[in-house]
């Protein structure tokens, strides 16, 4: 029973990481990003995971866009005459100095989950996944030694022993 629990725990962690990647990988019209700074506080705290509907956004909405190779999530405060947007973090006193062009916008934020971004970043690192796999193997090997065999295993000699006693 203990081995089954350790295996199931490892399977759930792996499925969660894979599921988040597949669901929010852009295949369903949504992407997910982690908020790393406090510029959107208190609306969206740092380490939150934001869900972005790609290609859909409007003035007044929080959007995610690419700026200098990074993804930033700020609110569109107005559309400029040239078609670009002025953005601003909710915690910032002034608007962002550089306008955002429509080609930079990924989409509008439709939801967020506080602190889930921390776990997404943590679980997406190869070293973390390797250490969780090692923990699962360790628990699978050590739990039976610490707690003994299951009662069902102790009563049932198994097919090999049963066959040997018949001879």
PDB file of C-alpha atoms in Angstrom, residues 87-160:
ATOM      1  CA  UNK A  87       0.453  50.478 -20.513  1.00  0.00           C
ATOM      2  CA  UNK A  88       0.945  50.807 -16.793  1.00  0.00           C
ATOM      3  CA  UNK A  89       1.329  48.445 -13.859  1.00  0.00           C
ATOM      4  CA  UNK A  90      -1.397  48.946 -11.240  1.00  0.00           C
ATOM      5  CA  UNK A  91       1.257  49.526  -8.541  1.00  0.00           C
ATOM      6  CA  UNK A  92       3.255  51.981 -10.678  1.00  0.00           C
ATOM      7  CA  UNK A  93       2.741  55.741 -10.326  1.00  0.00           C
ATOM      8  CA  UNK A  94       3.459  56.456 -13.974  1.00  0.00           C
ATOM      9  CA  UNK A  95       2.773  54.829 -17.326  1.00  0.00           C
ATOM     10  CA  UNK A  96       5.408  52.675 -18.992  1.00  0.00           C
ATOM     11  CA  UNK A  97       7.825  54.896 -20.946  1.00  0.00           C
ATOM     12  CA  UNK A  98       7.686  52.870 -24.167  1.00  0.00           C
ATOM     13  CA  UNK A  99       4.415  52.299 -26.057  1.00  0.00           C
ATOM     14  CA  UNK A 100       3.445  48.705 -26.793  1.00  0.00           C
ATOM     15  CA  UNK A 101       2.688  47.857 -30.418  1.00  0.00           C
ATOM     16  CA  UNK A 102      -0.161  45.434 -31.247  1.00  0.00           C
ATOM     17  CA  UNK A 103       2.405  42.970 -32.630  1.00  0.00           C
ATOM     18  CA  UNK A 104       3.954  42.738 -29.147  1.00  0.00           C
ATOM     19  CA  UNK A 105       0.669  41.902 -27.379  1.00  0.00           C
ATOM     20  CA  UNK A 106       0.091  38.220 -26.679  1.00  0.00           C
ATOM     21  CA  UNK A 107      -3.421  38.670 -25.325  1.00  0.00           C
ATOM     22  CA  UNK A 108      -5.614  39.730 -22.452  1.00  0.00           C
ATOM     23  CA  UNK A 109      -5.419  38.285 -18.958  1.00  0.00           C
ATOM     24  CA  UNK A 110      -8.667  36.444 -18.217  1.00  0.00           C
ATOM     25  CA  UNK A 111      -7.780  34.881 -14.874  1.00  0.00           C
ATOM     26  CA  UNK A 112      -5.032  34.455 -12.336  1.00  0.00           C
ATOM     27  CA  UNK A 113      -4.196  32.155  -9.436  1.00  0.00           C
ATOM     28  CA  UNK A 114      -2.229  33.615  -6.544  1.00  0.00           C
ATOM     29  CA  UNK A 115       1.103  31.906  -5.762  1.00  0.00           C
ATOM     30  CA  UNK A 116       0.609  29.119  -8.321  1.00  0.00           C
ATOM     31  CA  UNK A 117       3.322  30.692 -10.471  1.00  0.00           C
ATOM     32  CA  UNK A 118       5.912  29.836  -7.835  1.00  0.00           C
ATOM     33  CA  UNK A 119       5.034  26.148  -8.110  1.00  0.00           C
ATOM     34  CA  UNK A 120       4.982  26.216 -11.910  1.00  0.00           C
ATOM     35  CA  UNK A 121       8.486  27.695 -12.005  1.00  0.00           C
ATOM     36  CA  UNK A 122       9.684  25.328  -9.285  1.00  0.00           C
ATOM     37  CA  UNK A 123       8.269  22.204 -10.926  1.00  0.00           C
ATOM     38  CA  UNK A 124       9.443  23.166 -14.420  1.00  0.00           C
ATOM     39  CA  UNK A 125      13.121  22.986 -13.478  1.00  0.00           C
ATOM     40  CA  UNK A 126      14.841  19.726 -14.509  1.00  0.00           C
ATOM     41  CA  UNK A 127      16.693  19.476 -11.200  1.00  0.00           C
ATOM     42  CA  UNK A 128      13.397  19.677  -9.299  1.00  0.00           C
ATOM     43  CA  UNK A 129      11.823  16.944 -11.423  1.00  0.00           C
ATOM     44  CA  UNK A 130      14.881  14.747 -10.969  1.00  0.00           C
ATOM     45  CA  UNK A 131      14.857  15.266  -7.216  1.00  0.00           C
ATOM     46  CA  UNK A 132      11.130  14.450  -7.026  1.00  0.00           C
ATOM     47  CA  UNK A 133      11.729  11.281  -9.033  1.00  0.00           C
ATOM     48  CA  UNK A 134      14.558  10.323  -6.657  1.00  0.00           C
ATOM     49  CA  UNK A 135      12.290  11.014  -3.694  1.00  0.00           C
ATOM     50  CA  UNK A 136       9.636   8.729  -5.191  1.00  0.00           C
ATOM     51  CA  UNK A 137      12.167   5.919  -5.691  1.00  0.00           C
ATOM     52  CA  UNK A 138      13.526   6.459  -2.182  1.00  0.00           C
ATOM     53  CA  UNK A 139      10.047   6.296  -0.638  1.00  0.00           C
ATOM     54  CA  UNK A 140       9.197   3.224  -2.714  1.00  0.00           C
ATOM     55  CA  UNK A 141      12.310   1.457  -1.422  1.00  0.00           C
ATOM     56  CA  UNK A 142      12.409   2.680   2.188  1.00  0.00           C
ATOM     57  CA  UNK A 143       8.768   2.754   3.308  1.00  0.00           C
ATOM     58  CA  UNK A 144       8.428  -1.058   3.333  1.00  0.00           C
ATOM     59  CA  UNK A 145      11.573  -1.278   5.479  1.00  0.00           C
ATOM     60  CA  UNK A 146      10.281   1.288   7.961  1.00  0.00           C
ATOM     61  CA  UNK A 147       6.725   0.053   8.239  1.00  0.00           C
ATOM     62  CA  UNK A 148       7.101  -3.616   7.327  1.00  0.00           C
ATOM     63  CA  UNK A 149       5.211  -5.441   4.637  1.00  0.00           C
ATOM     64  CA  UNK A 150       1.513  -4.951   4.119  1.00  0.00           C
ATOM     65  CA  UNK A 151      -0.705  -7.487   5.924  1.00  0.00           C
ATOM     66  CA  UNK A 152      -1.973  -8.788   2.577  1.00  0.00           C
ATOM     67  CA  UNK A 153       1.595  -9.470   1.415  1.00  0.00           C
ATOM     68  CA  UNK A 154       2.458 -11.242   4.694  1.00  0.00           C
ATOM     69  CA  UNK A 155      -0.531 -13.635   4.435  1.00  0.00           C
ATOM     70  CA  UNK A 156      -0.187 -14.407   0.718  1.00  0.00           C
ATOM     71  CA  UNK A 157       3.001 -16.383   0.007  1.00  0.00           C
ATOM     72  CA  UNK A 158       2.740 -15.508  -3.699  1.00  0.00           C
ATOM     73  CA  UNK A 159       2.453 -17.742  -6.749  1.00  0.00           C
ATOM     74  CA  UNK A 160       6.094 -18.917  -6.693  1.00  0.00           C
TER      75      UNK A 160
END
